[in-house]
Every structure is written in structure tokens, then in C-alpha cells.
Amino acid sequence: MRSVITRLLTADPELQVVGTARDGLEAVEKTRALRPDVVTLDVEMPRMDGLSALRRIMAEYPCPVVMVSSLTQQGAATTVRALALGAVDFVPKPSGPVSLDLHRVGAELVRKVKVAAGVPRQRLQPWERAGTLTRVAGARPDGPAPAAGARVARAPLGDHTTGPEAAPADATGRSGSSEAGSPRAPTPRRLSHLVVIASSTGGPGVLYRLLGALPAGLQAGLLVVQHMPAGFTAALAQHLDQSCALVVREAQDGDVLRDGMVLVAPGDYHLLVEAGGRLRLEQG
């Protein structure tokens, strides 16, 4: 795979490969010695795996790293973890030296390496060290705040209510209030405002910092379209959900967006928002 990646990069006259490494440990040593503008790092390597090598590189000589990952469920989870550790982006691993997708992967690799070279070093801070998350008292959108150490039982997204029917939304999307003095059981919050975020290279790190700074009681629903292959967006949503006070999920056709929720568009799909915040997925 080293020779394949080298060949793809050197095919572009604007790029120069200054060194290669046989394993993760050698990758760390050569990064420190050669001080490259960008490092491409395979997730699977002998002696020291890609994640361990990435941690060392970010600690000893922070530089833009583009991961090379397999398009599998495990590969997706590992790749999102690498992005959390400071990697700028990733490309799918070519299926072989003469694979049919080699040209496409090569073009994507060259483009992402060039973009990564322009990322300021101060933006390479791993997600975990960008700040700390503290869940405070106050319900997340799908239920009351749990006691310390408890797990949240997530309710499925949908139209249902846990009490009397919610007040209908007015023309501005704000829900009406109940009559004075009449008690109401808790109901799912309606959609007060809609925020749409589209991101590509470096997007996951920005999403982490942005969502981590937002409160659980946010009076808005968020839609995220992150440029990623199918399968990777589910892993991204899961990782973001564990890292912020909002509810983050990969969107499904028919989901209803509520205040305090973040829905991530699945890879290769567009999101269409209908009246009432109901989502439709369109492939394209």
C-alpha cells in the first residue's frame, strides 16, 4: 500500500514525497526527523497502529494528517476516532494496485493532501483537549437529565407525545401556549428555529467544538451535512452524541426534528425539510 500511495501522490507535480515508513513507529520517527507538511497514515500498521502513531505525532510534532481507512463499519469507527485525535481528513483505502477505483481515490487523496497542507497548526488540537464536556442538570430533548452515572434511555425520533397533544405551531414555527391555569403533561418540544451546517475537510473537529459549546435546552434544531462516504456519518453522529449535551443522530427518512436535536445527513443523501420539521432523505 505504501507504493500505491506514493505513486498516487507523486503523479501530481505540485507534491513531493519526502519519505515513507514501514510501520507506525517509523512513521513517528520520520515525522519528527523530516518535518513534512502533511502525513498520510494507514490505520492498520505493524508494531504501532495508526491511532497510536497519530497520538504520538500530535503530541511530539503536530502536523496535518490524512488517514487512509477501509470502508467498513469498524474502519468508519476507527476513522472517526482518528479525527477526534486530530487528523484533518481521511480517504478510503484503494482495494488494490490495479483496482478500478484507483483513479478516483488518487484524485481524492491529492485534493485532500493539498487542502490539509493549508490547515494552520493551531487548528490541529485533538477534540478531547479542545475543552471538557459537563452535562448539567436540565433535560436533554428526549428526556430528563439522568442521575450521575446513569444511562439515558433514548426515545425514538417521531411524532408521538407522552401527554396531551402538543399545541400546534403557528406560522413562525413557534408552538402555541396552553390556556392559563390548565396543567399540561410534558410534550416533545417543537421546532423553534432551524440551523443548517454544511462542512467538508476539517469539518468534524469544528462540529465537535461548535456542538460542545451549545446547551441542552437550545431552542433550535440543527441539520448537519458532512461530506463523508455512506457508513461513516453514523459513526460520526454517535461520537458527537457522546461528546455534547445535544442529542445527535444520523437522520432517517420520516424523522421529526425538534429543538435541541442534531440530525446528520447519511452519506450520499440530501435532507429535505417538510412542514412541521419532518425530514425526507433524497439520494443524490
Coordinates of C-alpha atoms in Angstrom, one line a residue:
M1 CA 0.0 0.0 0.0
R2 CA 2.9 2.4 0.6
S3 CA 4.0 2.1 -3.0
V4 CA 0.4 2.7 -4.2
I5 CA 0.0 5.8 -2.1
T6 CA 3.5 7.1 -3.1
R7 CA 2.6 6.6 -6.8
L8 CA -0.7 8.4 -6.5
L9 CA 0.9 11.4 -4.8
T10 CA 4.0 11.7 -7.0
A11 CA 1.7 11.8 -10.1
D12 CA 0.9 15.4 -9.1
P13 CA 3.8 17.7 -10.0
E14 CA 2.9 20.0 -7.0
L15 CA 3.6 17.3 -4.4
Q16 CA 6.8 15.7 -3.3
V17 CA 7.0 12.6 -1.1
V18 CA 10.0 13.1 1.2
G19 CA 9.8 9.8 3.0
T20 CA 7.9 6.5 3.6
A21 CA 7.5 4.4 6.7
R22 CA 7.0 0.6 7.1
D23 CA 5.1 0.8 10.4
G24 CA 3.6 3.3 12.9
L25 CA 6.8 3.6 15.0
E26 CA 8.9 4.5 12.0
A27 CA 6.2 7.0 10.9
V28 CA 6.5 8.8 14.2
E29 CA 10.3 8.9 13.9
K30 CA 10.4 10.1 10.3
T31 CA 7.7 12.7 11.0
R32 CA 9.9 14.1 13.8
A33 CA 13.1 14.0 11.6
L34 CA 11.7 15.1 8.2
R35 CA 9.1 17.6 9.4
P36 CA 6.7 17.2 6.4
D37 CA 3.9 19.5 5.5
V38 CA 1.4 16.6 5.6
V39 CA 1.4 13.0 6.7
T40 CA -0.7 10.2 5.2
L41 CA -1.3 7.5 7.8
D42 CA -2.7 4.0 7.4
V43 CA -5.0 2.9 10.2
E44 CA -3.6 -0.7 10.1
M45 CA 0.2 -0.9 10.5
P46 CA 2.6 -3.3 12.3
R47 CA 4.5 -2.5 15.6
M48 CA 2.3 0.6 16.2
D49 CA -1.2 1.0 14.8
G50 CA -2.3 4.2 13.1
L51 CA -4.2 5.6 16.1
S52 CA -1.2 5.2 18.4
A53 CA 1.1 6.7 15.8
L54 CA -1.3 9.6 15.4
R55 CA -1.4 10.3 19.2
R56 CA 2.4 10.4 19.2
I57 CA 2.6 12.7 16.1
M58 CA 0.1 15.1 17.6
A59 CA 2.0 15.2 20.9
E60 CA 5.5 15.5 19.5
Y61 CA 5.3 17.2 16.1
P62 CA 1.7 18.3 15.3
C63 CA 1.2 18.4 11.6
P64 CA -1.8 17.8 9.3
V65 CA -2.6 14.1 9.0
V66 CA -4.8 12.4 6.4
M67 CA -5.8 8.9 7.4
V68 CA -6.2 6.0 4.9
S69 CA -9.0 3.8 6.0
S70 CA -11.0 0.8 4.9
L71 CA -14.7 1.3 4.0
T72 CA -16.1 -1.0 6.8
Q73 CA -18.1 -0.4 9.9
Q74 CA -15.1 -0.9 12.1
G75 CA -13.0 1.2 9.7
A76 CA -15.6 4.0 10.0
A77 CA -15.5 4.0 13.8
T78 CA -11.7 4.0 13.8
T79 CA -11.6 6.8 11.3
V80 CA -13.9 9.0 13.4
R81 CA -11.7 8.2 16.4
A82 CA -8.7 9.4 14.4
L83 CA -10.5 12.6 13.5
A84 CA -11.1 13.1 17.2
L85 CA -7.4 12.6 17.9
G86 CA -6.5 15.4 15.5
A87 CA -6.5 14.0 11.9
V88 CA -7.6 16.6 9.4
D89 CA -9.4 14.2 7.0
F90 CA -9.4 10.7 5.5
V91 CA -9.5 8.8 2.2
P92 CA -10.8 5.3 1.5
K93 CA -8.1 2.7 1.1
P94 CA -7.7 1.6 -2.6
S95 CA -8.8 -2.0 -3.0
G96 CA -5.5 -2.9 -4.8
P97 CA -2.7 -1.6 -7.0
V98 CA -4.8 -2.1 -10.2
S99 CA -8.3 -1.6 -8.7
L100 CA -11.0 0.2 -10.7
D101 CA -11.4 2.9 -8.1
L102 CA -7.7 3.8 -8.0
H103 CA -8.1 6.9 -10.2
R104 CA -10.9 8.2 -8.1
V105 CA -9.1 7.5 -4.8
G106 CA -5.9 9.1 -6.2
A107 CA -7.7 12.3 -7.2
E108 CA -9.4 12.5 -3.8
L109 CA -6.1 11.8 -2.0
V110 CA -4.2 14.6 -3.9
R111 CA -7.0 17.1 -3.3
K112 CA -7.2 16.4 0.4
V113 CA -3.5 16.4 0.9
K114 CA -3.3 19.9 -0.7
V115 CA -6.2 21.1 1.5
A116 CA -4.6 19.7 4.6
A117 CA -1.3 21.4 3.8
G118 CA -3.1 24.8 4.3
V119 CA -4.6 23.9 7.7
P120 CA -3.0 26.1 10.4
R121 CA -1.1 24.1 13.0
Q122 CA -3.0 25.8 15.8
R123 CA -6.2 24.1 14.5
L124 CA -4.8 20.6 14.9
Q125 CA -5.8 20.4 18.6
P126 CA -7.4 17.0 19.3
W127 CA -11.1 17.2 20.0
E128 CA -10.7 15.8 23.6
R129 CA -8.3 18.6 24.5
A130 CA -10.3 21.3 22.9
G131 CA -12.5 21.6 26.0
T132 CA -14.3 19.4 28.5
L133 CA -17.9 18.5 28.5
T134 CA -20.0 18.7 31.6
R135 CA -23.6 17.6 31.4
V136 CA -25.6 19.9 33.7
A137 CA -29.0 19.5 35.3
G138 CA -31.7 20.2 32.7
A139 CA -33.3 17.8 30.3
R140 CA -31.9 16.7 27.0
P141 CA -34.6 16.9 24.4
D142 CA -35.6 13.3 24.7
G143 CA -36.0 13.0 28.4
P144 CA -35.0 14.3 31.9
A145 CA -31.4 14.6 32.9
P146 CA -30.2 11.3 34.4
A147 CA -28.7 10.9 37.8
A148 CA -24.9 10.7 37.9
G149 CA -23.6 7.6 36.3
A150 CA -27.0 6.7 34.8
R151 CA -27.5 5.9 31.2
V152 CA -30.1 7.8 29.2
A153 CA -32.8 5.7 27.6
R154 CA -33.3 7.3 24.2
A155 CA -36.8 7.5 22.8
P156 CA -37.0 7.1 19.0
L157 CA -37.5 10.2 17.0
G158 CA -41.1 10.7 15.9
D159 CA -44.4 12.4 16.3
H160 CA -45.6 10.8 19.5
T161 CA -46.3 12.6 22.7
T162 CA -46.1 11.5 26.3
G163 CA -49.2 13.5 27.3
P164 CA -51.9 15.6 25.7
E165 CA -51.3 16.6 22.1
A166 CA -48.8 19.4 21.8
A167 CA -50.0 22.8 20.8
P168 CA -49.9 23.4 17.1
A169 CA -47.1 25.6 15.7
D170 CA -48.0 29.0 14.3
A171 CA -46.8 30.4 11.1
T172 CA -43.4 31.2 12.5
G173 CA -42.8 27.7 13.7
R174 CA -43.3 28.6 17.4
S175 CA -45.6 26.4 19.4
G176 CA -48.7 27.9 21.0
S177 CA -49.1 28.1 24.7
S178 CA -51.8 26.3 26.8
E179 CA -54.7 28.0 28.3
A180 CA -53.9 29.9 31.5
G181 CA -54.2 27.7 34.6
S182 CA -54.7 24.4 32.7
P183 CA -51.9 21.9 33.6
R184 CA -50.2 20.1 30.8
A185 CA -48.2 16.9 30.8
P186 CA -44.7 17.1 29.3
T187 CA -44.6 17.0 25.5
P188 CA -41.8 16.9 23.0
R189 CA -40.6 20.4 22.1
R190 CA -41.5 21.7 18.6
L191 CA -39.0 23.2 16.2
S192 CA -38.5 26.9 17.1
H193 CA -35.6 27.6 14.7
L194 CA -33.6 25.7 12.2
V195 CA -29.8 25.8 11.8
V196 CA -28.2 24.1 8.8
I197 CA -24.4 23.3 8.8
A198 CA -22.5 22.0 5.7
S199 CA -18.9 21.0 6.2
S200 CA -16.1 19.1 4.4
T201 CA -12.4 18.9 5.2
G202 CA -11.8 19.7 8.9
G203 CA -15.5 19.7 9.5
P204 CA -15.7 17.1 12.2
G205 CA -13.4 19.0 14.5
V206 CA -15.3 22.2 14.0
L207 CA -18.6 20.3 14.6
Y208 CA -17.2 19.0 17.9
R209 CA -16.2 22.4 19.1
L210 CA -19.4 24.0 18.0
L211 CA -21.8 21.4 19.3
G212 CA -19.9 21.1 22.5
A213 CA -20.5 24.8 23.2
L214 CA -24.3 24.6 22.8
P215 CA -26.6 23.9 25.8
A216 CA -29.1 21.0 26.0
G217 CA -32.0 23.5 26.1
L218 CA -31.2 25.1 22.8
Q219 CA -34.3 26.5 21.2
A220 CA -33.3 25.3 17.7
G221 CA -32.9 22.1 15.8
L222 CA -29.7 21.5 13.7
L223 CA -29.1 19.7 10.4
V224 CA -25.6 18.7 9.5
V225 CA -24.4 17.7 6.1
Q226 CA -20.8 16.5 6.4
H227 CA -19.0 15.3 3.3
M228 CA -18.4 11.6 4.1
P229 CA -19.0 8.2 2.5
A230 CA -22.0 6.2 3.4
G231 CA -21.5 4.4 6.7
F232 CA -19.1 7.0 8.2
T233 CA -21.8 9.5 9.1
A234 CA -23.4 7.1 11.5
A235 CA -20.1 6.7 13.4
L236 CA -19.6 10.5 13.4
A237 CA -23.1 11.1 14.8
Q238 CA -22.5 8.5 17.6
H239 CA -19.2 10.1 18.5
L240 CA -20.6 13.6 18.5
D241 CA -23.6 12.5 20.6
Q242 CA -21.3 11.2 23.3
S243 CA -19.4 14.5 23.3
C244 CA -22.0 17.2 23.6
A245 CA -25.2 18.0 25.6
L246 CA -27.4 17.8 22.5
V247 CA -28.9 14.7 21.0
V248 CA -27.0 13.8 17.8
R249 CA -28.2 11.0 15.5
E250 CA -27.9 10.0 11.9
A251 CA -31.1 11.1 10.1
Q252 CA -33.6 8.6 8.9
D253 CA -36.4 9.2 6.4
G254 CA -39.5 10.5 8.3
D255 CA -37.7 11.8 11.4
V256 CA -39.1 14.9 13.0
L257 CA -36.6 17.5 14.0
R258 CA -37.1 19.1 17.5
D259 CA -35.4 21.8 19.5
G260 CA -32.1 20.5 21.0
M261 CA -31.6 17.8 18.4
V262 CA -28.9 17.4 15.8
L263 CA -29.6 15.2 12.8
V264 CA -26.7 14.3 10.5
A265 CA -27.4 13.5 6.8
P266 CA -26.4 10.0 5.9
G267 CA -23.5 9.7 3.3
D268 CA -24.7 10.2 -0.3
Y269 CA -28.1 11.7 0.8
H270 CA -29.6 15.1 0.8
L271 CA -32.0 16.3 3.5
L272 CA -35.4 17.8 2.7
V273 CA -37.3 19.6 5.5
E274 CA -41.1 19.5 5.2
A275 CA -43.7 21.4 7.2
G276 CA -43.5 20.6 10.9
G277 CA -39.9 19.6 10.8
R278 CA -40.3 16.2 9.2
L279 CA -37.3 15.1 7.1
R280 CA -37.1 13.3 3.8
L281 CA -33.9 11.7 2.5
E282 CA -33.1 12.2 -1.2
Q283 CA -30.2 10.3 -2.7
G284 CA -28.0 12.4 -5.0

